[in-house]
C-alpha positions as a Python dict, from the first residue, in 0.01 Angstrom:
ca = {
    (1, 'M'): (0, 0, 0),
    (2, 'K'): (201, 313, 1),
    (3, 'K'): (511, 344, -213),
    (4, 'V'): (587, 733, -201),
    (5, 'L'): (604, 952, 103),
    (6, 'S'): (621, 1320, -16),
    (7, 'F'): (638, 1633, 184),
    (8, 'D'): (615, 1992, 198),
    (9, 'I'): (966, 2134, 318),
    (10, 'D'): (891, 2449, 520),
    (11, 'Q'): (705, 2394, 862),
    (12, 'T'): (672, 2045, 743),
    (13, 'L'): (1032, 1920, 742),
    (14, 'N'): (1198, 2210, 925),
    (15, 'I'): (1160, 2543, 1094),
    (16, 'A'): (1104, 2767, 791),
    (17, 'K'): (1440, 2846, 581),
    (18, 'T'): (1669, 2632, 809),
    (19, 'P'): (1805, 2299, 746),
    (20, 'I'): (1595, 1986, 860),
    (21, 'P'): (1717, 1898, 1215),
    (22, 'P'): (1912, 1556, 1264),
    (23, 'E'): (1632, 1347, 1368),
    (24, 'I'): (1424, 1445, 1052),
    (25, 'A'): (1737, 1343, 855),
    (26, 'E'): (1796, 991, 1050),
    (27, 'L'): (1403, 913, 960),
    (28, 'L'): (1435, 1032, 605),
    (29, 'V'): (1752, 817, 536),
    (30, 'N'): (1541, 509, 727),
    (31, 'C'): (1274, 570, 497),
    (32, 'L'): (1480, 570, 178),
    (33, 'N'): (1544, 180, 243),
    (34, 'F'): (1131, 119, 179),
    (35, 'Y'): (951, 440, 27),
    (36, 'E'): (1072, 677, -268),
    (37, 'I'): (1068, 1014, -91),
    (38, 'C'): (955, 1328, -287),
    (39, 'P'): (994, 1642, -124),
    (40, 'I'): (827, 1921, -325),
    (41, 'S'): (843, 2275, -235),
    (42, 'G'): (834, 2653, -399),
    (43, 'Q'): (1199, 2676, -285),
    (44, 'K'): (1508, 2668, -550),
    (45, 'F'): (1701, 2394, -622),
    (46, 'E'): (1982, 2511, -427),
    (47, 'Q'): (1809, 2555, -117),
    (48, 'F'): (1674, 2152, -149),
    (49, 'L'): (2052, 2069, -151),
    (50, 'I'): (2114, 2292, 154),
    (51, 'Q'): (1837, 2218, 347),
    (52, 'I'): (1788, 1852, 282),
    (53, 'V'): (2053, 1693, 78),
    (54, 'D'): (2331, 1790, 282),
    (55, 'E'): (2171, 1703, 626),
    (56, 'L'): (2109, 1365, 483),
    (57, 'Q'): (2494, 1345, 390),
    (58, 'K'): (2575, 1436, 722),
    (59, 'V'): (2360, 1158, 873),
    (60, 'G'): (2516, 895, 643),
    (61, 'V'): (2313, 852, 338),
    (62, 'T'): (2437, 661, 84),
    (63, 'E'): (2436, 736, -314),
    (64, 'E'): (2214, 418, -335),
    (65, 'Q'): (1940, 556, -122),
    (66, 'L'): (1983, 895, -301),
    (67, 'T'): (1842, 737, -602),
    (68, 'H'): (1520, 704, -415),
    (69, 'L'): (1510, 1067, -315),
    (70, 'H'): (1340, 1288, -595),
    (71, 'L'): (1332, 1645, -577),
    (72, 'F'): (1042, 1842, -692),
    (73, 'V'): (1164, 2224, -722),
    (74, 'A'): (921, 2510, -741),
    (75, 'Q'): (605, 2331, -665),
    (76, 'G'): (692, 2039, -931),
    (77, 'T'): (785, 2264, -1229),
    (78, 'Q'): (1126, 2124, -1205),
    (79, 'Y'): (1236, 1784, -1112),
    (80, 'Y'): (1590, 1663, -1013),
    (81, 'R'): (1695, 1317, -948),
    (82, 'Y'): (2024, 1150, -846),
    (83, 'N'): (2224, 1007, -1117),
    (84, 'L'): (2459, 740, -980),
    (85, 'D'): (2675, 709, -1268),
    (86, 'Q'): (2756, 1061, -1264),
    (87, 'H'): (2755, 1074, -870),
    (88, 'D'): (2536, 1405, -955),
    (89, 'W'): (2197, 1567, -938),
    (90, 'E'): (2041, 1565, -1317),
    (91, 'Q'): (1732, 1799, -1430),
    (92, 'V'): (1471, 1576, -1597),
    (93, 'Y'): (1254, 1839, -1688),
    (94, 'N'): (1213, 2218, -1629),
    (95, 'Y'): (910, 2453, -1733),
    (96, 'P'): (1040, 2822, -1700),
    (97, 'L'): (861, 3128, -1771),
    (98, 'T'): (922, 3371, -2031),
    (99, 'E'): (1170, 3664, -1977),
    (100, 'E'): (897, 3878, -2036),
    (101, 'D'): (665, 3726, -1764),
    (102, 'V'): (939, 3711, -1495),
    (103, 'V'): (963, 4114, -1572),
    (104, 'K'): (579, 4157, -1548),
    (105, 'I'): (534, 3976, -1248),
    (106, 'T'): (833, 4104, -1050),
    (107, 'T'): (779, 4459, -1140),
    (108, 'T'): (345, 4409, -1011),
    (109, 'L'): (501, 4226, -710),
    (110, 'E'): (728, 4535, -628),
    (111, 'Q'): (448, 4806, -732),
    (112, 'A'): (191, 4634, -507),
    (113, 'A'): (412, 4592, -197),
    (114, 'K'): (500, 4954, -223),
    (115, 'K'): (157, 5058, -261),
    (116, 'L'): (70, 4867, 61),
    (117, 'G'): (359, 4961, 250),
    (118, 'Y'): (481, 4618, 275),
    (119, 'W'): (838, 4677, 60),
    (120, 'E'): (1072, 4676, 353),
    (121, 'V'): (1395, 4673, 164),
    (122, 'D'): (1564, 4859, 466),
    (123, 'K'): (1531, 4517, 676),
    (124, 'L'): (1714, 4305, 436),
    (125, 'L'): (2029, 4184, 546),
    (126, 'P'): (2319, 4254, 306),
    (127, 'G'): (2347, 4067, 8),
    (128, 'D'): (1966, 3953, 11),
    (129, 'Q'): (1666, 4007, -208),
    (130, 'I'): (1293, 4045, -164),
    (131, 'I'): (1221, 3906, -502),
    (132, 'E'): (1398, 3586, -653),
    (133, 'N'): (1328, 3445, -1004),
    (134, 'R'): (1308, 3080, -954),
    (135, 'L'): (1282, 3014, -1350),
    (136, 'S'): (939, 2877, -1329),
    (137, 'Q'): (792, 3068, -1065),
    (138, 'V'): (906, 3427, -947),
    (139, 'T'): (916, 3456, -523),
    (140, 'F'): (818, 3764, -322),
    (141, 'S'): (993, 3722, 53),
    (142, 'A'): (912, 4009, 237),
    (143, 'L'): (1220, 4020, 449),
    (144, 'G'): (1468, 3806, 208),
    (145, 'Q'): (1592, 3461, 240),
    (146, 'A'): (1838, 3519, 494),
    (147, 'M'): (1645, 3688, 801),
    (148, 'G'): (1597, 3507, 1114),
    (149, 'T'): (1289, 3300, 1161),
    (150, 'S'): (1150, 3477, 1463),
    (151, 'E'): (1162, 3819, 1255),
    (152, 'K'): (972, 3595, 1007),
    (153, 'Y'): (732, 3445, 1163),
    (154, 'S'): (611, 3771, 1351),
    (155, 'W'): (558, 3951, 1011),
    (156, 'D'): (266, 3794, 873),
    (157, 'P'): (126, 3538, 1134),
    (158, 'D'): (-237, 3542, 1020),
    (159, 'C'): (-142, 3583, 609),
    (160, 'K'): (-331, 3910, 595),
    (161, 'K'): (-22, 4094, 476),
    (162, 'R'): (30, 3873, 151),
    (163, 'E'): (-362, 3821, 100),
    (164, 'A'): (-348, 4205, 55),
    (165, 'I'): (-59, 4179, -187),
    (166, 'V'): (-226, 3901, -374),
    (167, 'A'): (-536, 4094, -422),
    (168, 'E'): (-333, 4426, -529),
    (169, 'C'): (-133, 4201, -820),
    (170, 'Q'): (-449, 4004, -912),
    (171, 'K'): (-585, 4360, -1013),
    (172, 'L'): (-256, 4458, -1181),
    (173, 'L'): (-180, 4123, -1357),
    (174, 'P'): (-468, 3907, -1364),
    (175, 'G'): (-402, 3575, -1547),
    (176, 'F'): (-110, 3449, -1318),
    (177, 'L'): (-104, 3219, -1027),
    (178, 'Y'): (-75, 3360, -697),
    (179, 'E'): (4, 3131, -384),
    (180, 'I'): (91, 3198, -24),
    (181, 'G'): (369, 2964, 115),
    (182, 'G'): (621, 2965, 417),
    (183, 'T'): (620, 3261, 668),
    (184, 'T'): (674, 3585, 439),
    (185, 'S'): (627, 3436, 83),
    (186, 'I'): (422, 3462, -231),
    (187, 'N'): (492, 3240, -540),
    (188, 'V'): (342, 3371, -834),
    (189, 'A'): (367, 3117, -1155),
    (190, 'A'): (200, 3037, -1494),
    (191, 'P'): (-182, 2915, -1449),
    (192, 'G'): (-180, 2561, -1318),
    (193, 'M'): (156, 2539, -1234),
    (194, 'N'): (82, 2463, -833),
    (195, 'K'): (132, 2160, -647),
    (196, 'E'): (-130, 1963, -867),
    (197, 'F'): (131, 2000, -1200),
    (198, 'G'): (410, 1901, -951),
    (199, 'M'): (234, 1562, -828),
    (200, 'T'): (64, 1485, -1173),
    (201, 'H'): (440, 1452, -1274),
    (202, 'L'): (533, 1277, -989),
    (203, 'L'): (288, 1024, -1048),
    (204, 'E'): (406, 1003, -1429),
    (205, 'E'): (765, 1026, -1344),
    (206, 'L'): (764, 739, -1064),
    (207, 'D'): (495, 538, -1259),
    (208, 'V'): (267, 493, -931),
    (209, 'D'): (-96, 560, -840),
    (210, 'K'): (-245, 850, -652),
    (211, 'S'): (-336, 586, -382),
    (212, 'E'): (17, 498, -335),
    (213, 'I'): (107, 811, -202),
    (214, 'L'): (114, 975, 135),
    (215, 'Y'): (163, 1368, 155),
    (216, 'F'): (279, 1560, 429),
    (217, 'G'): (189, 1939, 453),
    (218, 'D'): (97, 2222, 689),
    (219, 'M'): (-90, 2444, 452),
    (220, 'T'): (-387, 2205, 353),
    (221, 'Q'): (-630, 2451, 416),
    (222, 'P'): (-830, 2597, 115),
    (223, 'G'): (-599, 2885, -40),
    (224, 'G'): (-287, 2704, 124),
    (225, 'N'): (-34, 2582, -132),
    (226, 'D'): (-85, 2248, -15),
    (227, 'Y'): (-448, 2243, -95),
    (228, 'P'): (-407, 2137, -464),
    (229, 'V'): (-275, 1821, -335),
    (230, 'V'): (-578, 1763, -117),
    (231, 'Q'): (-817, 1848, -386),
    (232, 'M'): (-603, 1563, -610),
    (233, 'G'): (-774, 1320, -365),
    (234, 'I'): (-420, 1196, -237),
    (235, 'D'): (-365, 1084, 126),
    (236, 'T'): (-258, 1383, 314),
    (237, 'I'): (-152, 1424, 673),
    (238, 'T'): (-177, 1756, 798),
    (239, 'V'): (91, 1868, 1032),
    (240, 'R'): (192, 2195, 1230),
    (241, 'S'): (559, 2129, 1255),
    (242, 'H'): (841, 1891, 1138),
    (243, 'E'): (772, 1731, 1507),
    (244, 'D'): (416, 1625, 1399),
    (245, 'T'): (598, 1488, 1065),
    (246, 'A'): (863, 1294, 1297),
    (247, 'Y'): (611, 1154, 1515),
    (248, 'A'): (407, 1015, 1192),
    (249, 'L'): (765, 879, 1060),
    (250, 'R'): (847, 672, 1377),
    (251, 'G'): (492, 537, 1340),
    (252, 'I'): (545, 433, 959),
    (253, 'L'): (879, 309, 1038),
    (254, 'G'): (741, 94, 1306),
    (255, 'V'): (489, -101, 1101),
    (256, 'T'): (681, -82, 781),
    (257, 'C'): (1065, -265, 926),
}
């Protein structure tokens, strides 16, 4: 019997870098009555709030329901849960990179992208940035975070640009974990700090077995940032979009309620 529904975010619960749509929000609120809900993504904590929590609040999620929502940030290298007494989110753990490693990774990403002609700072929207320190990982977003989805989708649809950047980075700075995610992103972390790390901690924090988890992701193929979950032997549903996820959740709720 499943006790936990876990989700990638971009392209699984939403259109990349946008808030989850109302239908997904309503379905997740209903699921919170029966399951522990655990989004896990390379995104930072503030983005989880903007893309997920704020939208759940718009459709009437209660504080009690929020206690069943678990935010596994930066591929699960940071974990936040809702504290009912404080009426706010609390950080349970965090495994940050050292400042020295952040500088090394940032420098290498910029050097590799510039060498390959993919450092497109002229396309950034005002106030945006290409490289972001997310504490336990550094993220390269080729067009920044604020760029529109159509531009992002068309920048690297086959991942070839990012694969080239990763290959160059691995030459310049081996020994780190490089993962392609979203539409224009590369997440860089310490070795082993991928979704297997996050899901392993999820098992410990929620005191559940792998057989009690159902995971949804769009990049479950070898090399995708959801693939470590598949390798763990956790039951996984591969989706192409949030519409696929909504279809599956309606079916799950139909046999649960």
